[in-house]
CSV table of C-alpha atoms and ligand atoms in Angstrom, one decimal:
chain,number,residue,atom,x,y,z
A,1,MET,CA,-49.3,-15.0,11.8
A,2,ILE,CA,-47.5,-18.1,12.5
A,3,ALA,CA,-48.5,-20.5,15.1
A,4,VAL,CA,-47.2,-24.0,16.3
A,5,LEU,CA,-49.4,-26.9,17.6
A,6,ARG,CA,-47.4,-29.4,19.6
A,7,LEU,CA,-49.0,-32.8,19.7
A,8,GLY,CA,-48.3,-35.7,22.1
A,9,HIS,CA,-46.3,-34.0,24.9
A,10,ARG,CA,-45.3,-36.2,27.7
A,11,PRO,CA,-44.4,-34.0,30.5
A,12,GLU,CA,-42.0,-36.5,32.1
A,13,ARG,CA,-40.2,-37.1,28.8
A,14,ASP,CA,-40.5,-34.3,26.7
A,15,LYS,CA,-40.2,-31.2,28.6
A,16,ARG,CA,-36.8,-30.4,27.2
A,17,ILE,CA,-37.5,-30.9,23.7
A,18,THR,CA,-41.0,-29.1,23.8
A,19,THR,CA,-39.2,-26.3,25.3
A,20,HIS,CA,-36.8,-26.4,22.6
A,21,VAL,CA,-39.6,-26.5,20.1
A,22,ALA,CA,-41.2,-23.3,21.7
A,23,LEU,CA,-37.7,-21.4,21.7
A,24,VAL,CA,-37.2,-22.0,17.9
A,25,ALA,CA,-40.8,-21.1,17.3
A,26,ARG,CA,-40.3,-18.0,19.2
A,27,ALA,CA,-36.9,-17.1,17.8
A,28,MET,CA,-38.0,-17.8,14.2
A,29,GLY,CA,-41.2,-15.8,13.8
A,30,ALA,CA,-44.2,-17.6,15.6
A,31,SER,CA,-46.5,-15.8,17.9
A,32,LEU,CA,-47.7,-18.6,19.7
A,33,MET,CA,-47.6,-22.2,20.5
A,34,TYR,CA,-50.6,-24.3,21.4
A,35,LEU,CA,-49.6,-27.1,23.7
A,36,VAL,CA,-51.7,-30.2,24.0
A,37,GLY,CA,-52.0,-30.7,27.6
A,38,GLU,CA,-50.7,-28.9,30.6
A,39,ASP,CA,-46.9,-28.3,31.7
A,40,ARG,CA,-46.5,-25.4,33.8
A,41,ASN,CA,-42.7,-26.1,33.7
A,42,VAL,CA,-42.5,-25.3,29.9
A,43,VAL,CA,-44.9,-22.4,30.1
A,44,GLU,CA,-43.0,-20.6,32.9
A,45,THR,CA,-39.5,-21.2,31.2
A,46,ILE,CA,-40.8,-19.6,28.2
A,47,GLU,CA,-42.5,-16.8,29.9
A,48,LYS,CA,-39.2,-15.9,31.7
A,49,VAL,CA,-37.4,-16.2,28.2
A,50,THR,CA,-39.9,-13.7,26.6
A,51,GLU,CA,-39.6,-11.3,29.8
A,52,ASN,CA,-35.9,-11.0,29.4
A,53,TRP,CA,-35.4,-11.4,25.4
A,54,GLY,CA,-38.5,-9.6,24.4
A,55,GLY,CA,-41.3,-10.1,21.9
A,56,ASP,CA,-44.9,-11.4,22.7
A,57,PHE,CA,-44.6,-15.2,22.1
A,58,ARG,CA,-47.1,-17.1,24.4
A,59,ILE,CA,-48.1,-20.7,24.9
A,60,ILE,CA,-51.8,-21.7,25.0
A,61,CYS,CA,-52.4,-25.0,26.7
A,62,VAL,CA,-55.4,-26.8,25.0
A,63,ASN,CA,-57.0,-30.3,25.2
A,64,ASP,CA,-59.0,-30.2,21.9
A,65,TRP,CA,-56.4,-30.2,19.2
A,66,LYS,CA,-59.0,-31.1,16.5
A,67,LYS,CA,-60.6,-27.7,17.3
A,68,VAL,CA,-57.4,-25.9,17.0
A,69,ILE,CA,-56.6,-27.2,13.5
A,70,LYS,CA,-60.5,-26.9,12.5
A,71,GLU,CA,-60.9,-23.4,13.5
A,72,TRP,CA,-57.4,-22.1,12.4
A,73,ASP,CA,-57.9,-19.2,10.1
A,74,GLY,CA,-55.4,-19.9,7.5
A,75,ILE,CA,-53.3,-22.9,6.3
A,76,THR,CA,-52.4,-26.0,8.5
A,77,VAL,CA,-49.3,-27.9,7.7
A,78,HIS,CA,-48.2,-31.2,9.4
A,79,LEU,CA,-44.6,-31.7,9.6
A,80,THR,CA,-43.9,-35.5,9.0
A,81,MET,CA,-41.4,-37.4,7.1
A,82,TYR,CA,-44.2,-39.2,5.1
A,83,GLY,CA,-45.4,-35.9,3.4
A,84,GLU,CA,-44.7,-33.9,0.3
A,85,ASP,CA,-41.5,-32.1,0.0
A,86,PHE,CA,-41.6,-29.1,2.4
A,87,GLU,CA,-40.0,-26.6,0.0
A,88,GLU,CA,-42.8,-27.1,-2.6
A,89,VAL,CA,-45.3,-26.8,0.3
A,90,VAL,CA,-43.7,-23.5,1.5
A,91,GLU,CA,-43.8,-22.2,-2.0
A,92,ARG,CA,-47.6,-22.7,-2.1
A,93,VAL,CA,-48.5,-21.3,1.4
A,94,ARG,CA,-45.8,-18.6,2.0
A,95,GLY,CA,-47.7,-15.4,3.1
A,96,ASN,CA,-50.5,-17.0,4.5
A,97,ASN,CA,-51.5,-17.5,8.3
A,98,VAL,CA,-49.9,-20.9,9.0
A,99,LEU,CA,-50.3,-23.2,11.8
A,100,ILE,CA,-47.5,-25.9,11.8
A,101,ILE,CA,-48.4,-29.1,13.5
A,102,ILE,CA,-45.6,-31.3,15.0
A,103,GLY,CA,-45.5,-34.5,17.0
A,104,ALA,CA,-43.7,-36.0,20.0
A,105,SER,CA,-45.0,-39.5,20.1
A,106,LYS,CA,-47.0,-41.2,17.4
A,107,VAL,CA,-49.1,-38.7,15.5
A,108,PRO,CA,-53.0,-39.7,15.4
A,109,SER,CA,-53.7,-40.8,11.9
A,110,GLU,CA,-56.8,-38.2,11.7
A,111,VAL,CA,-54.2,-35.5,11.7
A,112,TYR,CA,-53.0,-36.4,8.1
A,113,GLU,CA,-56.6,-36.1,7.0
A,114,LEU,CA,-57.4,-32.9,8.8
A,115,VAL,CA,-54.6,-30.7,7.7
A,116,ASP,CA,-54.1,-29.0,4.3
A,117,TYR,CA,-50.6,-30.2,3.9
A,118,ASN,CA,-48.5,-32.9,5.2
A,119,ALA,CA,-44.9,-31.8,4.6
A,120,SER,CA,-41.7,-33.7,4.9
A,121,VAL,CA,-38.3,-32.2,5.6
A,122,GLY,CA,-36.3,-35.0,4.0
A,123,THR,CA,-37.7,-38.6,4.2
A,124,GLN,CA,-35.5,-39.7,7.0
A,125,PRO,CA,-36.7,-39.6,10.7
A,126,HIS,CA,-35.0,-36.7,12.7
A,127,SER,CA,-36.3,-34.2,15.0
A,128,GLU,CA,-39.4,-32.0,15.4
A,129,VAL,CA,-36.8,-29.2,16.5
A,130,ALA,CA,-34.9,-29.4,13.1
A,131,ALA,CA,-38.2,-29.9,10.9
A,132,LEU,CA,-39.6,-26.8,12.6
A,133,ALA,CA,-36.4,-24.7,12.2
A,134,LEU,CA,-36.0,-25.5,8.6
A,135,PHE,CA,-39.6,-25.0,7.7
A,136,LEU,CA,-39.7,-21.5,9.5
A,137,ASP,CA,-36.5,-20.6,7.9
A,138,ARG,CA,-37.9,-21.3,4.3
A,139,PHE,CA,-41.4,-19.9,5.2
A,140,THR,CA,-39.8,-16.5,6.3
A,141,SER,CA,-37.1,-16.5,3.4
A,142,GLY,CA,-34.6,-16.1,6.3
A,143,ARG,CA,-36.2,-12.8,7.5
A,144,TRP,CA,-36.6,-14.2,11.0
A,145,LYS,CA,-33.0,-13.1,11.6
A,146,LYS,CA,-34.0,-9.6,11.4
A,147,LEU,CA,-37.0,-9.7,13.8
A,148,ASP,CA,-37.3,-7.1,16.4
A,149,PHE,CA,-37.9,-8.4,19.9
A,150,LYS,CA,-39.8,-5.4,21.5
A,151,GLY,CA,-39.3,-4.8,24.9
A,152,ALA,CA,-36.1,-7.0,25.3
A,153,LYS,CA,-34.0,-6.4,28.5
A,154,ILE,CA,-31.0,-8.1,26.9
A,155,ARG,CA,-29.8,-8.0,23.4
A,156,ILE,CA,-26.6,-9.4,22.1
A,157,ILE,CA,-24.3,-7.8,19.6
A,158,PRO,CA,-22.7,-10.1,17.4
A,159,SER,CA,-18.9,-10.3,17.9
A,160,PRO,CA,-16.3,-12.6,16.6
A,161,ARG,CA,-15.0,-13.5,20.4
A,162,GLY,CA,-16.3,-13.1,23.7
A,163,LYS,CA,-19.7,-12.0,24.7
A,164,ARG,CA,-21.1,-8.4,23.8
A,165,VAL,CA,-24.4,-8.1,25.8
A,166,VAL,CA,-26.5,-4.9,26.1
A,167,ARG,CA,-28.8,-4.7,29.1
A,168,ASP,CA,-31.9,-2.6,29.4
A,169,GLU,CA,-30.2,-0.4,32.2
A,170,ASP,CA,-27.1,0.1,29.7
A,171,SER,CA,-29.0,1.3,26.9
A,172,ARG,CA,-31.2,3.7,29.0
A,173,SER,CA,-27.8,5.3,30.4
A,174,GLY,CA,-26.7,5.6,26.9
A,175,ILE,CA,-23.7,3.0,27.2
B,201,SAM,N1,-42.2,-42.0,16.0
B,201,SAM,C1,-43.1,-40.8,15.9
B,201,SAM,C2,-44.2,-41.2,14.8
B,201,SAM,O1,-44.2,-42.3,14.2
B,201,SAM,O2,-45.0,-40.4,14.4
B,201,SAM,C3,-42.5,-39.6,15.3
B,201,SAM,C4,-41.2,-38.9,16.4
B,201,SAM,S1,-40.4,-37.7,15.7
B,201,SAM,C5,-39.1,-37.6,16.8
B,201,SAM,C6,-41.2,-36.4,16.3
B,201,SAM,C7,-41.9,-35.3,15.1
B,201,SAM,O3,-40.8,-34.9,14.6
B,201,SAM,C8,-42.9,-35.8,14.3
B,201,SAM,O4,-44.2,-36.0,14.8
B,201,SAM,C9,-42.5,-34.8,13.1
B,201,SAM,O5,-43.4,-33.7,13.5
B,201,SAM,C10,-41.0,-34.5,13.3
B,201,SAM,N2,-40.4,-35.0,12.2
B,201,SAM,C11,-39.3,-35.9,12.4
B,201,SAM,N3,-38.7,-36.4,11.3
B,201,SAM,C12,-39.2,-35.3,10.4
B,201,SAM,C13,-39.0,-35.3,9.0
B,201,SAM,N4,-38.1,-36.1,8.2
B,201,SAM,N5,-39.9,-34.4,8.2
B,201,SAM,C14,-40.6,-33.7,9.0
B,201,SAM,N6,-41.0,-34.0,10.2
B,201,SAM,C15,-40.3,-34.7,11.0
């Protein structure tokens, strides 16, 4: 089980990037994202994605992020440029339930103490979306690409040019 805890979301500023965090989490193997605070806009956008593209990814809005970390049944990893190299952390935690914590604005210092690991994806500041994607790719050993999104209404058939899309009604009629 992989989950993401999104800290510091500011609805007026972070709507788009938090949506991207959720899209990456879903596409790359997480089952859920805890979103600190409430943002119906993000939740509804992702619900629509899941309805069309399958799987059972969901967002849970929470207020008490410390409780989420303390009660997590598995390993907690905070992605931060100040941490230890993420590839070493991945080697230690692969195969466990993992809660991945990422920030938006400044992350409270308590987070660094509460988690099992602080992991850096390089030591330059970049993006929570990039950090999460790289972590999940290594954590799943690239297997996220083979995930089966059950109940999908739309599937893409990779093709060198153009768009090959199978819709639910096409597959039912044997097209
Ligand atoms: N200014 C904020 C601070 O001082 O904590 C960080 C903002 S940064 C755009 C948002 C999030 O991206 C961070 O909380 C962290 O989770 C992630 N992030 C950015 N660069 C990272 C890196 N090199 N390694 C791991 N995570 C990173």
